[in-house]
Amino acid sequence: MDSTLRYSDALIAGILRRVRTIAMVGASPNWKRPSNFAMKYLQQKGYRVIPVNPRAAAGASILGERACASLAEVPAPVEMVDVFRGSEAALETTREAIRLRLEKGFEVVWMQLGVRNDEAAAEAEAAGLTVIMNRCPKIEYGRLWGELGWGGFDRGVISSRWPRPAKRDERSG
Amino acid sequence: MTEEETQAPEGNPPADWGFETRMIHAGAGPDPVSGSRQTPIHQTSAYAFHDADHAASLFNLQTFGFIYSRLGNPTVAALEQRIASLEGGCGATCAASGHAAQVLAFFPLIEAGERFAASNKLYGGSVTQFSRTFPKFDWHCDFVDTEDLSAVEAVLAQGAKALFVESLANPGGVVTDLETLAGLTRAAGALLIVDNTLATPWLCRPFEWGADLIVHSATKFLSGNGTVIGGAVVDSGRFDWSASGRFPGLSEPEPAYHGLKFSETFGDLAFTVHSHAVGLRDLGASMAPMNAFLTLLGTETLSLRMERHCRNSLAVAEWLTEHPKVEWVSHAGLPTSPYRELAKKYLPNGAGAVFTFGVRGGYEAGVAVVEKCELFSHLANIGDARSLIIHPASTTHRQLTDEQRAAAGAGPDVVRLSIGLETVDDLIRDLDNALAGA
């Protein structure tokens, strides 16, 4: 993981508690692709994930959600844009998110593991958006609420308090 | 944002917690169902699925969770998290033994017909595993003197995909120059794999010196009471499998998971996910939950025990250097040790508790000392609260050739000690009596 990017647990947890709907740019209909893995996991945790994929056939659905050709087609409100594209392409997606932020209600631009674009981040932050780069919301969710540890990973989380469930789980029942 | 929303679910970033805190707490918060403060022993073979979709997600590796204890178990996972945390790694995979951990470490890396290199100063069991049994998998090991850097470079240039060393070598007194070797493996696109069993993460943390993987025998100091057989392989999470292209097991489509590419889908988690989902699934050398529980108990006191192990060990070593029947003592903490400077660099908290000495009189004298001890236990183990003694040439290193024994520091006159936590004067008196009769 990119150690030059540091985000506090509080920041990440705050985003994952607050966000309800995610526009996933680059979501793949192929179930073996990483984006499809992340989308399915986030759906199971109670998020609505709207796939954005210009190459998806018109009206095609991914994991039960109709795919949108662009962010402009996403039905508001959507709090988070999850960028599953290359680091260079992330600039274009971020600029579109900045343009549409008020109309759609975007609050967070989250670039996936391996995706980092400092120029895009600076522009988004200047526009009042919260930016996370080079992280996966699935892995962060698993890390912060324990499931990642089931796979033998050091979560870096220590507490002697009775663990509180993620608010997301409570909401989704 | 409300205060509720900004508050982290639990805890703080990992850098905030000290080693001793992580020895006790890493991987082991209160049980979310019962509130059990000590980690429960999940003595179960399998785990119920919520529904068919949940089961499919688990089998496809799309979600985290448990299927069957060969692949993962909550008690074992708690220990994996703890060992990963103490080593400063990304994740860990526990195994049925240290030897099983070594197979698991190489399994994703070495294809049939490929080679790796290993130090010629290793635990005899590792030498035998690498030289006798691995060739049956068509895996081939070249043993090399890791103090001869041009020899190391040569073997890496010939295609060795990994270099395996012990940070503090068994039977004793040899400290490996990890930082220098990590520079060589990095330049060659190979991995540095470090057996950190004798040092434990309290004395040495190989990832801080550039190692890529660490293996442990949890049987030794991690559990600490001579109760379990267990092992672990820890991943630093830093090796870029996709960029390397030399490790298709991690970067190319995995047929048994519908063509999933582990490095693409799991990023820096790839090695540890693979070790569970493919390694333990197919090799089956899983750690038992009870053994994980006992090792968790052991790690809670690791630093306290290691301090005492090291203090007692150095006192016994210093006493032995003065004994007329002792030819030499190989302990990296002694001022006469050729490894003294390396020990200061890599083992600043102490040079470990396993070391060797040479008895005047050779093989017979070595055997006699071992047999005449009353307090020291004559057995083939190390890293116990009890002090242990053995004659490697007739036991642990018996399978080796004379040359291999000499290279490993297990010649005919060598006696190996693993110093325990007893009153140090009692240990010295016991050895004094044994040497008098030898």
Coordinates of C-alpha atoms in Angstrom, one line a residue:
Chain A
M1 CA 0.0 0.0 0.0
D2 CA 1.2 3.5 -0.8
S3 CA 2.6 4.7 2.5
T4 CA 2.8 8.3 1.4
L5 CA -0.9 8.5 1.5
R6 CA -2.2 8.4 5.0
Y7 CA -5.9 8.5 6.0
S8 CA -7.1 8.2 9.5
D9 CA -9.4 5.4 10.5
A10 CA -11.8 8.1 11.6
L11 CA -11.9 9.7 8.2
I12 CA -12.4 6.4 6.3
A13 CA -15.0 5.1 8.9
G14 CA -16.9 8.4 8.7
I15 CA -17.2 8.1 4.9
L16 CA -18.2 4.5 5.0
R17 CA -20.8 5.2 7.7
R18 CA -22.2 8.3 6.0
V19 CA -22.4 7.1 2.4
R20 CA -25.5 5.2 1.2
T21 CA -25.2 5.2 -2.6
I22 CA -22.0 4.8 -4.6
A23 CA -21.5 5.4 -8.3
M24 CA -18.8 2.8 -9.4
V25 CA -17.1 4.1 -12.5
G26 CA -15.6 1.2 -14.4
A27 CA -17.8 -1.5 -12.8
S28 CA -17.5 -4.7 -14.9
P29 CA -20.3 -7.1 -15.7
N30 CA -17.7 -9.9 -15.6
W31 CA -18.0 -11.5 -12.1
K32 CA -14.3 -12.4 -12.1
R33 CA -13.1 -8.7 -12.3
P34 CA -12.0 -6.9 -9.1
S35 CA -14.7 -4.2 -9.6
N36 CA -17.4 -6.8 -9.7
F37 CA -16.0 -8.3 -6.4
A38 CA -16.0 -5.0 -4.7
M39 CA -19.5 -4.1 -6.0
K40 CA -21.0 -7.3 -4.8
Y41 CA -19.4 -7.0 -1.4
L42 CA -20.5 -3.4 -0.9
Q43 CA -24.1 -4.4 -1.9
Q44 CA -24.0 -7.1 0.7
K45 CA -23.0 -4.5 3.3
G46 CA -26.2 -2.5 2.5
Y47 CA -24.8 0.1 0.0
R48 CA -26.6 0.8 -3.3
V49 CA -24.0 0.6 -6.0
I50 CA -24.8 2.1 -9.4
P51 CA -22.5 0.8 -12.1
V52 CA -21.1 3.4 -14.6
N53 CA -19.7 1.8 -17.7
P54 CA -19.9 3.4 -21.1
R55 CA -19.1 0.1 -22.7
A56 CA -22.0 -1.7 -21.1
A57 CA -24.9 -2.3 -23.5
A58 CA -27.8 0.1 -23.2
G59 CA -30.1 -1.1 -20.4
A60 CA -27.7 -3.8 -19.3
S61 CA -27.7 -4.6 -15.7
I62 CA -24.8 -5.5 -13.4
L63 CA -25.6 -7.4 -10.2
G64 CA -29.2 -6.3 -10.5
E65 CA -28.5 -2.5 -11.1
R66 CA -29.0 -0.9 -14.5
A67 CA -25.6 0.3 -15.8
C68 CA -25.3 4.0 -16.6
A69 CA -23.2 5.2 -19.6
S70 CA -21.8 8.2 -17.7
L71 CA -21.9 9.9 -14.3
A72 CA -24.4 12.4 -15.8
E73 CA -27.0 9.5 -16.1
V74 CA -26.7 8.5 -12.4
P75 CA -29.9 9.1 -10.5
A76 CA -29.4 11.5 -7.6
P77 CA -28.6 11.4 -4.7
V78 CA -25.2 9.6 -4.8
E79 CA -22.7 10.5 -2.1
M80 CA -19.6 8.8 -3.5
V81 CA -17.9 8.3 -6.8
D82 CA -15.7 5.1 -6.7
V83 CA -13.1 5.3 -9.6
F84 CA -12.2 1.9 -11.0
R85 CA -10.2 3.3 -13.9
G86 CA -6.5 3.9 -14.5
S87 CA -4.7 6.7 -12.7
E88 CA -4.6 8.9 -15.8
A89 CA -8.3 8.4 -16.6
A90 CA -9.1 9.3 -13.0
L91 CA -8.6 13.0 -13.9
E92 CA -11.4 13.0 -16.5
T93 CA -13.8 11.1 -14.1
T94 CA -12.9 13.4 -11.2
R95 CA -13.5 16.6 -13.3
E96 CA -16.9 15.2 -14.3
A97 CA -17.7 14.5 -10.7
I98 CA -16.7 18.1 -9.8
R99 CA -19.0 19.4 -12.5
L100 CA -22.0 17.3 -11.3
R101 CA -21.4 17.5 -7.6
L102 CA -24.3 19.8 -6.7
E103 CA -26.8 18.2 -9.1
K104 CA -25.9 14.6 -7.9
G105 CA -25.0 15.3 -4.3
F106 CA -21.4 13.9 -4.6
E107 CA -19.4 14.4 -1.5
V108 CA -16.5 11.9 -1.9
V109 CA -14.3 10.9 -4.8
W110 CA -12.7 7.6 -4.0
M111 CA -9.9 6.2 -6.2
Q112 CA -9.4 2.5 -6.1
L113 CA -6.3 0.5 -4.9
G114 CA -3.6 1.3 -7.5
V115 CA -5.3 4.5 -8.7
R116 CA -3.7 7.8 -7.8
N117 CA -3.9 11.2 -9.5
D118 CA -2.7 14.1 -7.4
E119 CA -3.9 16.7 -9.9
A120 CA -7.4 15.3 -9.8
A121 CA -7.3 15.2 -6.0
A122 CA -6.2 18.8 -5.7
E123 CA -9.0 20.0 -8.0
A124 CA -11.7 17.9 -6.2
E125 CA -10.5 19.1 -2.8
A126 CA -10.6 22.7 -4.0
A127 CA -14.2 22.1 -5.0
G128 CA -15.1 20.9 -1.5
L129 CA -15.0 17.1 -2.2
T130 CA -13.3 14.6 0.1
V131 CA -10.7 12.6 -1.8
I132 CA -9.4 9.1 -1.0
M133 CA -6.8 7.6 -3.3
N134 CA -5.2 4.1 -3.7
R135 CA -7.6 2.4 -1.3
C136 CA -10.4 -0.1 -1.8
P137 CA -13.6 0.5 0.1
K138 CA -14.2 -3.2 0.4
I139 CA -10.8 -3.8 2.0
E140 CA -11.2 -0.7 4.2
Y141 CA -14.7 -1.9 5.3
G142 CA -13.3 -5.3 6.1
R143 CA -10.3 -3.8 7.9
L144 CA -12.3 -1.4 10.1
W145 CA -15.1 -3.8 11.0
G146 CA -13.1 -7.0 11.5
E147 CA -13.7 -9.2 8.5
L148 CA -10.3 -8.6 7.0
G149 CA -8.7 -10.2 10.1
W150 CA -10.6 -13.4 9.3
G151 CA -8.2 -13.8 6.3
G152 CA -5.1 -13.4 8.6
F153 CA -4.5 -9.7 7.9
D154 CA -3.2 -7.2 10.4
R155 CA -6.0 -4.7 10.6
G156 CA -4.0 -2.3 12.8
V157 CA -7.0 -2.0 15.0
I158 CA -6.8 -2.6 18.7
S159 CA -9.7 -2.2 21.2
S160 CA -10.9 -3.8 24.4
R161 CA -14.4 -2.5 24.0
W162 CA -17.2 -4.7 22.9
P163 CA -17.2 -4.2 19.1
R164 CA -20.0 -2.0 17.7
P165 CA -21.4 -3.2 14.5
A166 CA -21.0 -1.0 11.4
K167 CA -24.1 1.3 11.1
R168 CA -24.5 -0.1 7.6
D169 CA -25.2 -3.6 8.9
E170 CA -27.8 -2.3 11.4
R171 CA -29.6 -0.4 8.6
S172 CA -29.6 -3.3 6.2
G173 CA -30.8 -5.7 9.0
Chain B
M1 CA -20.6 15.1 10.2
T2 CA -21.8 14.3 13.7
E3 CA -19.4 13.1 16.4
E4 CA -20.7 9.6 16.0
E5 CA -19.8 9.6 12.3
T6 CA -16.3 10.9 12.8
Q7 CA -15.4 8.5 15.5
A8 CA -13.4 5.5 14.3
P9 CA -15.2 2.2 14.8
E10 CA -12.4 1.0 17.1
G11 CA -8.8 1.9 17.7
N12 CA -6.2 4.0 16.0
P13 CA -3.7 3.6 13.2
P14 CA -1.3 0.7 13.8
A15 CA 1.8 2.9 14.3
D16 CA 0.4 4.2 17.5
W17 CA 0.5 0.9 19.4
G18 CA 3.7 -0.4 21.0
F19 CA 5.1 -3.9 20.5
E20 CA 4.1 -5.1 24.0
T21 CA 0.5 -3.8 23.5
R22 CA 0.3 -5.7 20.2
M23 CA 1.7 -8.9 21.8
I24 CA -1.4 -9.0 24.0
H25 CA -4.1 -7.2 21.9
A26 CA -3.4 -7.6 18.2
G27 CA -6.0 -9.8 16.5
A28 CA -7.9 -10.3 19.7
G29 CA -10.6 -7.9 20.8
P30 CA -13.7 -9.1 22.8
D31 CA -15.8 -11.7 21.0
P32 CA -18.6 -9.7 19.3
V33 CA -21.3 -12.3 20.2
S34 CA -20.4 -13.4 23.8
G35 CA -18.1 -10.6 25.0
S36 CA -15.5 -13.3 25.8
R37 CA -12.3 -11.3 26.5
Q38 CA -9.9 -14.1 25.9
T39 CA -10.0 -15.5 22.4
P40 CA -12.4 -18.4 22.1
I41 CA -11.2 -21.7 20.9
H42 CA -13.3 -22.3 17.8
Q43 CA -13.2 -26.1 17.8
T44 CA -15.3 -26.5 14.7
S45 CA -14.7 -28.1 11.3
A46 CA -17.1 -26.0 9.3
Y47 CA -19.2 -22.9 9.3
A48 CA -22.9 -22.3 8.4
F49 CA -23.7 -20.2 5.4
H50 CA -26.4 -17.5 5.6
D51 CA -27.9 -18.6 2.3
A52 CA -26.8 -20.0 -1.1
D53 CA -25.6 -16.6 -2.4
H54 CA -23.4 -16.1 0.7
A55 CA -21.9 -19.6 0.2
A56 CA -21.2 -18.8 -3.5
S57 CA -19.6 -15.5 -2.5
L58 CA -17.3 -17.3 -0.1
F59 CA -16.3 -20.0 -2.5
N60 CA -15.6 -17.3 -5.2
L61 CA -13.5 -15.3 -2.6
Q62 CA -15.9 -12.3 -3.1
T63 CA -16.4 -11.9 0.6
F64 CA -14.5 -12.5 3.8
G65 CA -15.5 -15.4 6.0
F66 CA -15.1 -18.9 7.0
I67 CA -16.0 -22.1 5.0
Y68 CA -14.0 -25.0 6.5
S69 CA -11.2 -25.0 9.1
R70 CA -8.7 -26.4 6.6
L71 CA -8.9 -23.0 4.9
G72 CA -9.4 -20.8 7.9
N73 CA -10.6 -20.7 11.5
P74 CA -11.3 -17.7 13.8
T75 CA -8.9 -18.7 16.5
V76 CA -6.1 -19.4 14.0
A77 CA -7.0 -16.1 12.3
A78 CA -6.5 -14.2 15.6
L79 CA -3.0 -15.7 15.8
E80 CA -2.3 -14.8 12.2
Q81 CA -3.2 -11.2 12.8
R82 CA -1.0 -11.1 15.9
I83 CA 2.0 -12.5 14.2
A84 CA 1.5 -10.3 11.2
S85 CA 1.3 -7.3 13.5
L86 CA 4.4 -8.2 15.5
E87 CA 6.4 -8.7 12.4
G88 CA 5.1 -5.5 10.8
G89 CA 3.7 -7.5 7.9
C90 CA 0.5 -7.3 5.9
G91 CA -0.9 -10.7 6.7
A92 CA 0.1 -14.2 7.9
T93 CA -0.9 -17.8 7.3
C94 CA -0.5 -20.2 10.1
A95 CA 0.4 -23.8 9.3
A96 CA 0.6 -27.2 11.1
S97 CA 4.3 -26.8 11.7
G98 CA 7.3 -24.7 10.8
H99 CA 8.1 -27.1 8.1
A100 CA 4.6 -26.9 6.7
A101 CA 5.0 -23.1 6.8
Q102 CA 8.1 -23.4 4.6
V103 CA 6.2 -25.5 2.0
L104 CA 3.5 -22.9 2.1
A105 CA 6.0 -20.1 1.6
F106 CA 7.5 -21.6 -1.5
F107 CA 4.3 -23.1 -2.9
P108 CA 3.0 -19.9 -4.7
L109 CA 6.5 -19.0 -5.9
I110 CA 8.3 -22.0 -7.3
E111 CA 7.0 -23.9 -10.3
A112 CA 8.2 -27.4 -11.3
G113 CA 11.8 -27.3 -12.5
E114 CA 12.6 -23.9 -10.9
R115 CA 15.3 -23.1 -8.3
F116 CA 15.7 -21.1 -5.2
A117 CA 18.8 -20.6 -3.0
A118 CA 19.3 -21.1 0.7
S119 CA 22.0 -20.4 3.2
N120 CA 24.2 -23.3 4.1
K121 CA 23.8 -22.4 7.8
L122 CA 20.3 -23.6 8.5
Y123 CA 18.5 -25.9 10.9
G124 CA 19.3 -29.4 9.7
G125 CA 15.7 -30.3 9.2
S126 CA 15.4 -27.4 6.7
V127 CA 18.5 -28.6 4.8
T128 CA 17.0 -32.1 4.5
Q129 CA 13.5 -30.7 3.5
F130 CA 15.0 -28.5 0.8
S131 CA 17.6 -31.0 -0.5
R132 CA 15.8 -34.4 -0.2
T133 CA 12.0 -33.8 -0.3
F134 CA 11.6 -30.6 -2.4
P135 CA 13.2 -32.3 -5.5
K136 CA 10.2 -34.7 -5.4
F137 CA 8.1 -31.6 -6.3
D138 CA 10.8 -30.7 -8.9
W139 CA 11.8 -27.7 -6.7
H140 CA 15.5 -27.3 -6.5
C141 CA 17.6 -25.6 -3.9
D142 CA 21.2 -24.3 -4.2
F143 CA 22.9 -23.9 -0.9
V144 CA 25.2 -21.0 -0.6
D145 CA 27.5 -19.3 1.9
T146 CA 25.6 -16.1 2.4
E147 CA 28.7 -14.3 3.7
D148 CA 30.2 -14.8 0.2
L149 CA 28.3 -12.1 -1.6
S150 CA 29.6 -12.8 -5.0
A151 CA 28.5 -16.4 -4.6
V152 CA 25.0 -15.1 -3.6
E153 CA 24.9 -12.9 -6.7
A154 CA 26.0 -15.8 -8.9
V155 CA 23.3 -18.1 -7.7
L156 CA 20.7 -15.4 -8.1
A157 CA 21.9 -14.6 -11.6
Q158 CA 21.5 -18.3 -12.4
G159 CA 17.7 -18.0 -11.8
A160 CA 17.1 -18.6 -8.1
K161 CA 13.7 -17.0 -7.5
A162 CA 14.2 -16.6 -3.7
L163 CA 16.9 -16.7 -1.1
F164 CA 16.1 -18.4 2.2
V165 CA 18.1 -17.5 5.3
E166 CA 17.7 -17.7 9.1
S167 CA 18.0 -14.2 10.8
L168 CA 19.7 -15.9 13.7
A169 CA 20.8 -19.3 12.6
N170 CA 20.2 -22.6 14.3
P171 CA 22.2 -24.3 15.9
G172 CA 23.6 -20.9 16.9
G173 CA 25.7 -17.9 17.1
V174 CA 25.4 -16.9 13.4
V175 CA 23.8 -13.6 12.5
T176 CA 22.7 -13.0 8.9
D177 CA 23.4 -9.6 7.2
L178 CA 19.8 -9.2 6.1
E179 CA 20.0 -5.6 4.7
T180 CA 22.9 -6.5 2.4
L181 CA 21.2 -9.7 1.2
A182 CA 17.9 -7.8 0.7
G183 CA 19.8 -5.5 -1.6
L184 CA 21.0 -8.4 -3.7
T185 CA 17.7 -10.2 -4.0
R186 CA 15.9 -6.9 -4.9
A187 CA 18.4 -6.2 -7.6
A188 CA 17.9 -9.7 -9.0
G189 CA 14.1 -9.6 -8.8
A190 CA 14.1 -12.4 -6.3
L191 CA 12.5 -12.7 -2.8
L192 CA 14.3 -12.7 0.5
I193 CA 12.6 -15.2 2.8
V194 CA 13.8 -15.1 6.4
D195 CA 13.2 -17.8 9.1
N196 CA 12.9 -15.6 12.2
T197 CA 12.2 -18.4 14.6
L198 CA 15.2 -18.1 16.8
A199 CA 15.2 -14.3 17.0
T200 CA 11.4 -13.8 17.2
P201 CA 10.0 -10.3 16.2
W202 CA 11.0 -9.0 19.7
L203 CA 14.7 -9.4 18.8
C204 CA 14.6 -8.8 15.0
R205 CA 12.1 -7.6 12.5
P206 CA 13.4 -8.7 9.1
F207 CA 10.8 -6.6 7.1
E208 CA 12.5 -3.5 8.5
W209 CA 15.7 -4.7 6.7
G210 CA 14.0 -5.5 3.4
A211 CA 12.8 -9.1 3.7
D212 CA 9.8 -10.0 1.6
L213 CA 8.5 -13.1 3.5
I214 CA 9.1 -14.4 7.0
V215 CA 8.6 -17.9 8.2
H216 CA 8.3 -19.1 11.8
S217 CA 8.2 -22.3 13.8
A218 CA 5.6 -21.2 16.4
T219 CA 6.7 -24.4 18.3
K220 CA 9.6 -22.4 19.7
F221 CA 9.6 -19.0 21.4
L222 CA 6.3 -17.7 20.1
S223 CA 4.4 -20.4 22.1
G224 CA 7.3 -20.7 24.5
N225 CA 6.3 -23.6 26.7
G226 CA 7.0 -26.6 24.5
T227 CA 3.3 -27.3 24.0
V228 CA 2.5 -27.0 20.3
I229 CA 3.7 -27.8 16.9
G230 CA 2.9 -24.9 14.6
G231 CA 4.2 -22.5 12.0
A232 CA 3.5 -19.3 10.1
V233 CA 4.4 -17.5 6.9
V234 CA 4.1 -13.8 7.0
D235 CA 3.9 -11.5 3.9
S236 CA 5.3 -8.0 3.9
G237 CA 2.8 -7.1 1.2
R238 CA 5.5 -5.2 -0.6
F239 CA 6.5 -7.5 -3.5
D240 CA 4.8 -6.4 -6.7
W241 CA 3.8 -9.7 -8.2
S242 CA 2.1 -8.1 -11.3
A243 CA 5.1 -6.0 -12.2
S244 CA 7.6 -8.8 -11.6
G245 CA 6.0 -11.4 -14.0
R246 CA 8.2 -14.1 -12.5
F247 CA 5.5 -15.5 -10.2
P248 CA 2.7 -16.6 -12.4
G249 CA 1.1 -18.5 -9.5
L250 CA 0.1 -15.0 -8.1
S251 CA -0.1 -12.9 -11.2
E252 CA -1.7 -15.2 -13.9
P253 CA -5.2 -16.6 -14.0
E254 CA -5.8 -19.3 -11.4
P255 CA -7.8 -22.1 -13.1
A256 CA -9.3 -23.4 -9.8
Y257 CA -10.9 -20.0 -9.2
H258 CA -12.3 -19.4 -12.7
G259 CA -9.3 -17.6 -14.0
L260 CA -9.0 -15.1 -11.1
K261 CA -5.7 -13.2 -11.0
F262 CA -4.7 -13.0 -7.3
S263 CA -2.4 -10.0 -7.6
E264 CA -4.9 -8.0 -9.6
T265 CA -7.9 -8.7 -7.4
F266 CA -6.2 -8.6 -4.0
G267 CA -3.3 -6.3 -4.5
D268 CA -0.9 -6.4 -1.5
L269 CA -3.1 -9.1 0.1
A270 CA -2.6 -11.5 -2.8
F271 CA 0.1 -13.8 -1.2
T272 CA -1.9 -14.4 2.0
V273 CA -5.2 -14.8 0.3
H274 CA -3.5 -17.4 -2.0
S275 CA -1.8 -19.2 0.9
H276 CA -5.2 -19.8 2.5
A277 CA -7.4 -20.3 -0.6
V278 CA -5.0 -22.4 -2.6
G279 CA -2.1 -23.3 -0.3
L280 CA -4.0 -24.6 2.7
R281 CA -6.8 -25.8 0.6
D282 CA -4.6 -28.2 -1.4
L283 CA -1.7 -28.9 0.9
G284 CA -3.9 -29.2 3.9
A285 CA -1.3 -28.5 6.5
S286 CA -3.5 -26.3 8.7
M287 CA -2.9 -25.3 12.3
A288 CA -5.3 -26.7 14.9
P289 CA -7.4 -24.1 16.8
M290 CA -6.1 -25.3 20.2
N291 CA -2.5 -24.8 19.0
A292 CA -3.4 -21.3 17.8
F293 CA -4.9 -20.6 21.3
L294 CA -1.8 -21.8 23.1
T295 CA 0.4 -19.8 20.8
L296 CA -1.7 -16.7 21.4
L297 CA -1.2 -17.2 25.1
G298 CA 2.5 -17.5 24.5
T299 CA 2.8 -14.3 22.5
E300 CA 1.2 -12.3 25.3
T301 CA 4.5 -12.7 27.3
L302 CA 7.0 -12.8 24.4
S303 CA 9.1 -9.8 25.3
L304 CA 9.3 -10.7 29.0
R305 CA 10.4 -14.2 28.2
M306 CA 12.9 -13.2 25.5
E307 CA 14.5 -10.7 27.9
R308 CA 15.1 -13.5 30.5
H309 CA 16.0 -16.1 27.8
C310 CA 18.7 -13.7 26.5
R311 CA 20.0 -12.6 29.9
N312 CA 20.3 -16.2 31.2
S313 CA 21.8 -17.3 27.9
L314 CA 24.5 -14.7 27.9
A315 CA 25.4 -15.5 31.5
V316 CA 25.7 -19.2 30.7
A317 CA 27.8 -18.5 27.6
E318 CA 30.2 -16.2 29.5
W319 CA 30.6 -18.8 32.2
L320 CA 31.3 -21.5 29.6
T321 CA 34.1 -19.5 27.9
E322 CA 36.0 -19.7 31.2
H323 CA 35.6 -23.5 31.6
P324 CA 38.7 -25.6 31.0
K325 CA 36.8 -28.4 29.2
V326 CA 35.2 -26.0 26.8
E327 CA 37.1 -25.4 23.5
W328 CA 34.9 -22.6 22.2
V329 CA 31.5 -20.9 22.6
S330 CA 29.5 -19.6 19.6
H331 CA 27.2 -16.9 21.0
A332 CA 26.7 -13.7 19.0
G333 CA 26.5 -11.7 22.3
L334 CA 30.0 -12.5 23.3
P335 CA 32.7 -9.9 22.6
T336 CA 34.8 -12.6 20.9
S337 CA 32.1 -13.5 18.4
P338 CA 32.8 -12.7 14.7
Y339 CA 29.0 -11.8 14.5
R340 CA 29.2 -9.3 17.4
E341 CA 28.7 -6.3 15.1
L342 CA 25.9 -7.8 13.1
A343 CA 24.3 -8.8 16.4
K344 CA 24.4 -5.2 17.6
K345 CA 22.8 -4.0 14.4
Y346 CA 20.1 -6.7 13.9
L347 CA 19.6 -8.0 17.5
P348 CA 19.9 -4.9 19.7
N349 CA 17.7 -6.4 22.4
G350 CA 19.8 -9.6 22.8
A351 CA 21.5 -12.2 20.8
G352 CA 19.0 -15.0 21.4
A353 CA 19.0 -18.0 23.7
V354 CA 20.1 -20.9 21.4
F355 CA 23.8 -21.3 21.0
T356 CA 26.5 -23.9 20.8
F357 CA 29.8 -24.8 22.4
G358 CA 32.6 -27.2 21.7
V359 CA 33.6 -29.8 24.3
R360 CA 37.2 -31.0 24.5
G361 CA 37.1 -34.7 23.6
G362 CA 35.0 -34.5 20.4
Y363 CA 31.9 -36.7 19.7
E364 CA 32.1 -38.9 22.8
A365 CA 32.6 -36.0 25.2
G366 CA 29.7 -34.1 23.5
V367 CA 27.4 -37.1 24.0
A368 CA 28.6 -37.5 27.6
V369 CA 27.8 -33.9 28.6
V370 CA 24.3 -34.2 27.3
E371 CA 23.6 -37.5 29.1
K372 CA 25.0 -36.2 32.5
C373 CA 22.7 -33.2 32.8
E374 CA 20.0 -33.3 35.5
L375 CA 18.1 -30.0 34.9
F376 CA 18.7 -29.5 31.2
S377 CA 16.3 -31.7 29.2
H378 CA 17.8 -33.9 26.5
L379 CA 15.5 -33.5 23.6
A380 CA 15.2 -32.2 20.1
N381 CA 13.5 -28.8 20.5
I382 CA 14.4 -25.2 21.3
G383 CA 12.6 -22.2 22.6
D384 CA 11.0 -23.7 25.7
A385 CA 10.7 -22.2 29.2
R386 CA 12.8 -25.2 30.2
S387 CA 16.5 -25.3 29.3
L388 CA 17.3 -27.9 26.7
I389 CA 20.5 -29.6 25.5
I390 CA 21.3 -31.8 22.5
H391 CA 24.2 -33.1 20.6
P392 CA 23.3 -32.0 17.0
A393 CA 25.8 -34.3 15.2
S394 CA 24.0 -37.4 16.6
T395 CA 20.5 -36.0 16.4
T396 CA 19.0 -32.9 14.6
H397 CA 21.8 -32.7 12.0
R398 CA 22.4 -36.5 11.8
Q399 CA 20.9 -36.8 8.3
L400 CA 23.5 -34.4 6.9
T401 CA 26.8 -35.1 5.3
D402 CA 30.0 -34.3 7.2
E403 CA 30.5 -31.2 5.0
Q404 CA 26.9 -30.0 5.6
R405 CA 27.3 -30.5 9.3
A406 CA 30.5 -28.5 9.4
A407 CA 28.9 -25.7 7.3
A408 CA 25.9 -25.7 9.6
G409 CA 28.1 -25.5 12.8
A410 CA 27.1 -28.9 13.9
G411 CA 30.5 -30.7 14.0
P412 CA 31.2 -33.8 16.2
D413 CA 32.2 -31.8 19.3
V414 CA 29.3 -29.4 19.2
V415 CA 26.7 -29.2 22.0
R416 CA 23.6 -27.1 21.5
L417 CA 21.8 -25.3 24.3
S418 CA 18.5 -23.6 24.4
I419 CA 18.5 -21.6 27.6
G420 CA 15.2 -21.4 29.5
L421 CA 13.8 -19.2 32.2
E422 CA 15.1 -21.0 35.3
T423 CA 17.4 -19.6 38.0
V424 CA 20.6 -19.1 36.1
D425 CA 22.9 -20.3 38.9
D426 CA 21.1 -23.7 38.7
L427 CA 21.7 -23.9 35.0
I428 CA 25.4 -23.2 35.5
R429 CA 25.7 -25.8 38.3
D430 CA 24.0 -28.4 36.2
L431 CA 26.4 -27.8 33.3
D432 CA 29.4 -27.7 35.6
N433 CA 28.5 -31.2 37.0
A434 CA 27.9 -32.6 33.5
L435 CA 31.2 -31.2 32.2
A436 CA 33.0 -32.6 35.2
G437 CA 31.8 -36.1 34.3
A438 CA 32.5 -35.8 30.6

